[in-house]
């Protein structure tokens, strides 16, 4: 009788250990609740995007998006984070349209930077952004042209 109880106790202890171990290893997946369209608004269509990758590891940190509202003639840029979601890390996006002041959003953000908007109909823009990792090292988007600081697009 005691042998059966002891065996049952051992089986229960092992089962509980397996359940506890599986629960500790499982982590909730964090999903970014924002999208480029939700930040820019109705009527904006994504024209281009460029990933931001960690310079050493190649891990995707986020994406810079250029959107356009053809009805209004406005462009919109946002940087949406893929890493460090829900954590305040420096994130930037900018939009420089011809003959207009550069629009920028730069600071510690949880999910995204932006939107920045400018009237772009019939002109050209330079757009881009960056993200910092948790150590504060800045990582630029893949196609950032060092001469102009971003990507040139004409409408």
Coordinates of N, CA and C in Angstrom, one line a residue:
X1 N 0.8 -1.2 0.0 CA 0.0 0.0 0.0 C 0.9 1.3 0.0
X2 N 1.9 1.3 0.9 CA 2.7 2.5 1.0 C 3.6 2.6 -0.3
X3 N 3.9 1.5 -0.9 CA 4.7 1.5 -2.1 C 3.8 2.2 -3.3
X4 N 2.6 1.9 -3.3 CA 1.7 2.4 -4.3 C 1.5 3.9 -4.1
X5 N 1.4 4.4 -2.9 CA 1.2 5.8 -2.6 C 2.5 6.5 -2.9
X6 N 3.7 5.9 -2.6 CA 4.9 6.6 -2.9 C 5.1 6.7 -4.4
X7 N 4.8 5.7 -5.2 CA 4.9 5.7 -6.7 C 3.9 6.8 -7.2
X8 N 2.7 6.9 -6.7 CA 1.8 7.9 -7.1 C 2.3 9.3 -6.8
X9 N 2.9 9.4 -5.7 CA 3.6 10.7 -5.3 C 4.7 11.1 -6.2
X10 N 5.5 10.2 -6.6 CA 6.6 10.4 -7.5 C 6.1 10.8 -8.9
X11 N 5.1 10.1 -9.4 CA 4.5 10.4 -10.7 C 3.8 11.8 -10.7
X12 N 3.1 12.1 -9.6 CA 2.5 13.5 -9.5 C 3.6 14.6 -9.5
X13 N 4.7 14.3 -8.8 CA 5.8 15.3 -8.7 C 6.4 15.5 -10.0
X14 N 6.7 14.5 -10.8 CA 7.3 14.6 -12.1 C 6.3 15.3 -13.0
X15 N 5.0 15.0 -13.0 CA 4.0 15.6 -13.8 C 4.0 17.1 -13.6
X16 N 3.9 17.5 -12.3 CA 3.9 18.9 -11.9 C 5.1 19.6 -12.4
X17 N 6.3 19.0 -12.3 CA 7.5 19.6 -12.7 C 7.5 19.8 -14.2
X18 N 7.0 18.9 -15.0 CA 6.9 19.1 -16.4 C 6.0 20.2 -16.8
X19 N 4.8 20.3 -16.1 CA 3.9 21.3 -16.4 C 4.5 22.7 -16.0
X20 N 5.1 22.8 -14.9 CA 5.7 24.0 -14.5 C 6.8 24.5 -15.4
X21 N 7.6 23.5 -15.9 CA 8.7 23.8 -16.8 C 8.2 24.3 -18.1
X22 N 7.2 23.7 -18.6 CA 6.6 24.1 -19.9 C 6.0 25.5 -19.8
X23 N 5.4 25.8 -18.7 CA 4.8 27.1 -18.5 C 5.8 28.2 -18.4
X24 N 7.0 27.9 -17.7 CA 8.0 28.9 -17.6 C 8.7 29.2 -18.9
X25 N 8.8 28.2 -19.8 CA 9.4 28.4 -21.1 C 8.6 29.1 -22.1
X26 N 7.3 29.1 -21.9 CA 6.4 29.7 -22.8 C 6.3 31.2 -22.5
X27 N 6.4 32.0 -23.6 CA 6.4 33.5 -23.4 C 5.3 34.0 -24.4
X28 N 4.6 35.0 -23.9 CA 3.6 35.7 -24.7 C 4.2 36.4 -25.9
X29 N 3.7 36.3 -27.1 CA 4.2 37.0 -28.2 C 3.6 38.4 -28.2
X30 N 4.4 39.4 -28.3 CA 4.0 40.8 -28.3 C 3.8 41.2 -29.8
X31 N 2.6 41.7 -30.1 CA 2.3 42.1 -31.5 C 2.2 43.6 -31.5
X32 N 2.8 44.3 -32.5 CA 2.6 45.7 -32.6 C 1.2 46.1 -32.9
X33 N 0.5 46.9 -32.1 CA -0.9 47.2 -32.4 C -1.1 48.2 -33.4
X34 N -0.1 48.9 -33.9 CA -0.2 50.0 -34.9 C 0.2 49.5 -36.3
X35 N -0.3 50.1 -37.3 CA 0.0 49.8 -38.7 C 0.3 51.2 -39.3
X36 N 1.0 51.2 -40.5 CA 1.2 52.5 -41.1 C -0.1 53.2 -41.5
X37 N -1.1 52.5 -42.0 CA -2.4 53.1 -42.3 C -3.1 53.6 -41.1
X38 N -3.0 52.9 -40.0 CA -3.7 53.4 -38.8 C -3.0 54.7 -38.3
X39 N -1.8 54.9 -38.5 CA -1.1 56.1 -38.1 C -1.3 57.3 -39.0
X40 N -1.3 57.0 -40.4 CA -1.4 58.1 -41.3 C -2.9 58.4 -41.6
X41 N -3.8 57.5 -41.5 CA -5.2 57.8 -41.7 C -5.8 57.2 -43.0
X42 N -7.1 57.5 -43.1 CA -7.9 57.0 -44.3 C -7.4 57.7 -45.5
X43 N -7.3 56.9 -46.6 CA -7.0 57.3 -47.9 C -5.5 57.2 -48.2
X44 N -4.7 56.9 -47.2 CA -3.2 56.8 -47.4 C -2.9 55.4 -47.9
X45 N -2.1 55.3 -48.9 CA -1.7 54.0 -49.5 C -0.2 53.9 -49.4
X46 N 0.3 52.7 -49.0 CA 1.7 52.5 -48.9 C 2.4 52.5 -50.3
X47 N 3.4 53.3 -50.5 CA 4.1 53.4 -51.7 C 5.4 52.7 -51.7
X48 N 6.1 52.8 -50.5 CA 7.4 52.2 -50.4 C 7.7 51.9 -48.9
X49 N 8.6 51.0 -48.7 CA 9.0 50.7 -47.3 C 10.5 50.2 -47.3
X50 N 11.1 50.4 -46.2 CA 12.5 50.0 -46.1 C 12.8 49.5 -44.7
X51 N 13.4 48.3 -44.5 CA 13.6 47.8 -43.2 C 14.8 48.5 -42.5
X52 N 14.7 48.5 -41.2 CA 15.8 48.9 -40.3 C 16.3 47.6 -39.7
X53 N 17.6 47.3 -39.9 CA 18.2 46.1 -39.3 C 19.3 46.5 -38.4
X54 N 19.5 45.7 -37.4 CA 20.7 45.8 -36.5 C 21.9 45.6 -37.3
X55 N 22.8 46.6 -37.2 CA 24.0 46.6 -38.1 C 24.9 45.4 -37.9
X56 N 25.0 44.8 -36.7 CA 25.8 43.7 -36.4 C 25.1 42.3 -36.6
X57 N 23.9 42.2 -36.1 CA 23.2 40.9 -36.1 C 22.3 40.7 -37.3
X58 N 21.9 41.8 -37.9 CA 21.0 41.7 -39.1 C 19.5 41.5 -38.7
X59 N 19.2 41.5 -37.4 CA 17.9 41.4 -36.9 C 17.1 42.6 -37.2
X60 N 15.9 42.4 -37.7 CA 15.0 43.5 -38.1 C 14.5 44.2 -36.9
X61 N 14.7 45.5 -36.8 CA 14.3 46.3 -35.7 C 13.0 47.0 -36.0
X62 N 12.7 47.3 -37.2 CA 11.5 48.0 -37.6 C 11.5 48.3 -39.1
X63 N 10.6 49.1 -39.6 CA 10.4 49.4 -41.0 C 10.0 50.9 -41.1
X64 N 10.6 51.6 -42.0 CA 10.2 53.0 -42.4 C 9.3 52.9 -43.6
X65 N 8.1 53.5 -43.5 CA 7.1 53.5 -44.6 C 6.9 54.9 -45.2
X66 N 6.7 54.9 -46.5 CA 6.2 56.1 -47.2 C 4.8 55.8 -47.7
X67 N 3.9 56.6 -47.3 CA 2.5 56.5 -47.8 C 2.1 57.8 -48.5
X68 N 1.1 57.6 -49.3 CA 0.6 58.8 -50.1 C -0.9 58.8 -50.2
X69 N -1.5 60.0 -50.1 CA -2.9 60.1 -50.2 C -3.1 60.9 -51.6
X70 N -3.5 60.1 -52.7 CA -3.5 60.7 -54.0 C -4.7 61.8 -54.1
X71 N -5.7 61.6 -53.3 CA -6.8 62.6 -53.3 C -6.4 63.9 -52.8
X72 N -5.7 63.9 -51.7 CA -5.2 65.2 -51.0 C -3.9 65.7 -51.5
X73 N -3.1 64.8 -52.1 CA -1.7 65.2 -52.5 C -0.7 65.2 -51.4
X74 N -1.0 64.6 -50.3 CA -0.1 64.6 -49.1 C 0.7 63.2 -49.1
X75 N 1.9 63.3 -48.6 CA 2.7 62.1 -48.2 C 2.8 62.0 -46.7
X76 N 3.0 60.8 -46.3 CA 3.1 60.5 -44.9 C 4.2 59.5 -44.6
X77 N 5.0 59.6 -43.6 CA 6.0 58.6 -43.2 C 5.8 58.2 -41.8
X78 N 6.1 56.9 -41.5 CA 6.1 56.4 -40.2 C 7.2 55.3 -40.1
X79 N 7.7 55.2 -38.9 CA 8.6 54.1 -38.6 C 7.9 53.2 -37.6
X80 N 7.6 52.0 -38.0 CA 6.9 51.0 -37.1 C 7.9 50.0 -36.6
X81 N 8.0 49.8 -35.3 CA 8.9 49.0 -34.6 C 8.5 47.5 -34.8
X82 N 9.6 46.6 -34.9 CA 9.4 45.2 -35.0 C 10.1 44.6 -33.7
X83 N 11.0 45.3 -33.1 CA 11.7 44.8 -32.0 C 11.5 45.8 -30.8
X84 N 11.8 45.4 -29.6 CA 11.7 46.2 -28.4 C 10.2 46.8 -28.3
X85 N 9.3 46.0 -28.7 CA 7.9 46.4 -28.7 C 7.4 46.6 -27.3
X86 N 6.7 47.8 -27.1 CA 6.3 48.1 -25.7 C 7.4 48.6 -24.8
X87 N 8.6 48.8 -25.3 CA 9.7 49.3 -24.6 C 10.1 50.7 -25.2
X88 N 10.3 51.7 -24.3 CA 10.7 53.0 -24.8 C 12.2 52.9 -25.4
X89 N 12.3 53.0 -26.7 CA 13.5 53.1 -27.4 C 13.5 54.2 -28.4
X90 N 14.6 54.9 -28.7 CA 14.6 56.0 -29.6 C 14.2 55.6 -31.0
X91 N 13.3 56.2 -31.6 CA 12.8 55.9 -32.9 C 12.5 57.2 -33.6
X92 N 12.9 57.3 -34.9 CA 12.7 58.5 -35.7 C 12.2 58.2 -37.0
X93 N 11.4 59.2 -37.6 CA 11.0 59.2 -38.9 C 11.0 60.7 -39.4
X94 N 11.3 60.9 -40.7 CA 11.2 62.3 -41.2 C 10.7 62.3 -42.7
X95 N 10.3 63.4 -43.1 CA 9.8 63.7 -44.4 C 10.2 65.1 -44.8
X96 N 11.0 65.2 -45.8 CA 11.5 66.5 -46.3 C 10.9 66.7 -47.7
X97 N 10.0 67.6 -47.9 CA 9.4 67.9 -49.2 C 10.0 69.2 -49.7
X98 N 10.0 69.3 -51.1 CA 10.6 70.5 -51.7 C 9.9 71.8 -51.2
X99 N 10.7 72.8 -50.9 CA 10.3 74.1 -50.5 C 9.5 74.1 -49.2
X100 N 9.5 73.1 -48.4 CA 8.8 73.0 -47.1 C 9.8 72.6 -46.0
X101 N 9.5 73.0 -44.8 CA 10.3 72.6 -43.7 C 10.3 71.1 -43.5
X102 N 11.4 70.5 -43.1 CA 11.4 69.0 -42.8 C 10.5 68.7 -41.7
X103 N 9.7 67.7 -41.8 CA 8.8 67.2 -40.7 C 9.5 66.0 -40.1
X104 N 9.6 66.0 -38.8 CA 10.3 64.9 -38.1 C 9.6 64.5 -36.8
X105 N 9.7 63.3 -36.5 CA 9.2 62.8 -35.2 C 10.4 62.0 -34.6
X106 N 10.9 62.4 -33.5 CA 12.1 61.7 -33.0 C 12.0 61.7 -31.4
X107 N 12.1 60.5 -30.9 CA 12.1 60.4 -29.4 C 11.9 58.9 -29.0
X108 N 11.8 58.7 -27.7 CA 11.6 57.4 -27.1 C 10.1 57.0 -27.4
X109 N 9.9 55.9 -28.1 CA 8.6 55.5 -28.5 C 8.4 54.0 -28.1
X110 N 7.1 53.7 -27.8 CA 6.8 52.3 -27.5 C 6.5 51.4 -28.7
X111 N 5.8 52.0 -29.7 CA 5.4 51.2 -30.9 C 5.9 51.8 -32.2
X112 N 5.9 53.1 -32.4 CA 6.2 53.7 -33.7 C 6.5 55.2 -33.5
X113 N 7.2 55.7 -34.6 CA 7.4 57.2 -34.7 C 6.6 57.7 -35.9
X114 N 6.0 58.8 -35.7 CA 5.2 59.4 -36.8 C 3.8 59.5 -36.4
X115 N 3.0 60.0 -37.2 CA 3.2 60.2 -38.6 C 3.8 61.6 -38.8
X116 N 4.5 61.8 -40.0 CA 4.9 63.1 -40.5 C 4.3 63.2 -41.8
X117 N 3.8 64.5 -42.1 CA 3.0 64.7 -43.3 C 3.5 65.9 -44.0
X118 N 3.4 65.9 -45.3 CA 3.8 67.1 -46.1 C 3.0 67.0 -47.5
X119 N 2.8 68.2 -48.0 CA 2.2 68.3 -49.4 C 3.2 67.9 -50.4
X120 N 3.0 66.9 -51.2 CA 4.0 66.3 -52.1 C 3.6 66.3 -53.5
X121 N 2.4 66.7 -53.9 CA 1.9 66.6 -55.2 C 2.8 67.4 -56.2
X122 N 3.3 66.7 -57.2 CA 4.1 67.4 -58.2 C 5.6 67.7 -57.8
X123 N 6.0 67.1 -56.7 CA 7.4 67.4 -56.2 C 8.1 66.1 -55.8
X124 N 9.2 66.3 -55.2 CA 10.0 65.2 -54.7 C 10.3 65.3 -53.2
X125 N 10.5 64.2 -52.6 CA 10.7 64.2 -51.1 C 12.0 63.3 -50.8
X126 N 12.5 63.6 -49.6 CA 13.5 62.7 -49.1 C 12.9 62.2 -47.7
X127 N 12.9 60.9 -47.5 CA 12.3 60.3 -46.4 C 13.2 59.2 -45.8
X128 N 13.0 59.0 -44.5 CA 13.7 57.9 -43.8 C 13.5 58.0 -42.4
X129 N 14.4 57.2 -41.7 CA 14.3 57.1 -40.2 C 15.3 56.2 -39.7
X130 N 15.3 56.0 -38.4 CA 16.2 55.1 -37.7 C 15.6 54.6 -36.4
X131 N 16.2 53.6 -35.8 CA 15.9 53.1 -34.5 C 17.2 52.9 -33.7
X132 N 17.1 53.0 -32.4 CA 18.2 52.7 -31.5 C 17.9 51.4 -30.9
X133 N 19.0 50.6 -30.6 CA 18.8 49.4 -29.8 C 18.8 49.8 -28.3
X134 N 18.7 48.8 -27.5 CA 18.6 49.1 -26.0 C 19.8 49.7 -25.4
X135 N 21.0 49.6 -26.2 CA 22.2 50.2 -25.7 C 22.3 51.6 -26.2
X136 N 21.4 52.1 -27.1 CA 21.4 53.4 -27.6 C 22.1 53.6 -28.9
X137 N 22.6 52.5 -29.5 CA 23.3 52.5 -30.8 C 22.2 52.7 -31.9
X138 N 22.4 53.6 -32.8 CA 21.5 54.0 -33.8 C 21.7 53.1 -35.0
X139 N 20.6 52.6 -35.6 CA 20.6 51.7 -36.8 C 19.7 52.4 -37.9
X140 N 20.3 52.6 -39.1 CA 19.5 53.3 -40.1 C 18.9 52.3 -41.0
X141 N 17.9 52.7 -41.8 CA 17.2 51.8 -42.8 C 18.2 51.4 -43.9
X142 N 17.9 50.3 -44.5 CA 18.8 49.7 -45.5 C 19.2 50.5 -46.6
X143 N 18.3 51.3 -47.2 CA 18.6 52.0 -48.4 C 18.9 53.5 -48.1
X144 N 19.2 53.8 -46.9 CA 19.6 55.2 -46.5 C 20.8 55.6 -47.3
X145 N 20.7 56.7 -48.1 CA 21.7 57.2 -48.9 C 22.5 58.2 -48.0
X146 N 23.8 57.9 -47.8 CA 24.6 58.8 -46.9 C 24.7 60.2 -47.4
X147 N 24.6 60.4 -48.7 CA 24.7 61.8 -49.2 C 23.5 62.6 -48.9
X148 N 22.3 62.0 -48.9 CA 21.1 62.8 -48.7 C 20.4 62.4 -47.4
X149 N 20.9 61.3 -46.7 CA 20.3 60.9 -45.5 C 19.1 60.1 -45.5
X150 N 18.6 59.8 -46.7 CA 17.4 59.0 -46.8 C 17.2 58.5 -48.2
X151 N 15.9 58.3 -48.6 CA 15.6 57.9 -49.9 C 14.8 59.0 -50.6
X152 N 15.2 59.2 -51.9 CA 14.5 60.2 -52.7 C 13.4 59.6 -53.5
X153 N 12.2 60.2 -53.5 CA 11.0 59.8 -54.2 C 10.3 61.0 -54.8
X154 N 9.9 60.9 -56.1 CA 9.2 62.0 -56.7 C 7.8 61.5 -57.0
X155 N 6.9 62.5 -57.0 CA 5.5 62.2 -57.2 C 5.0 62.8 -58.5

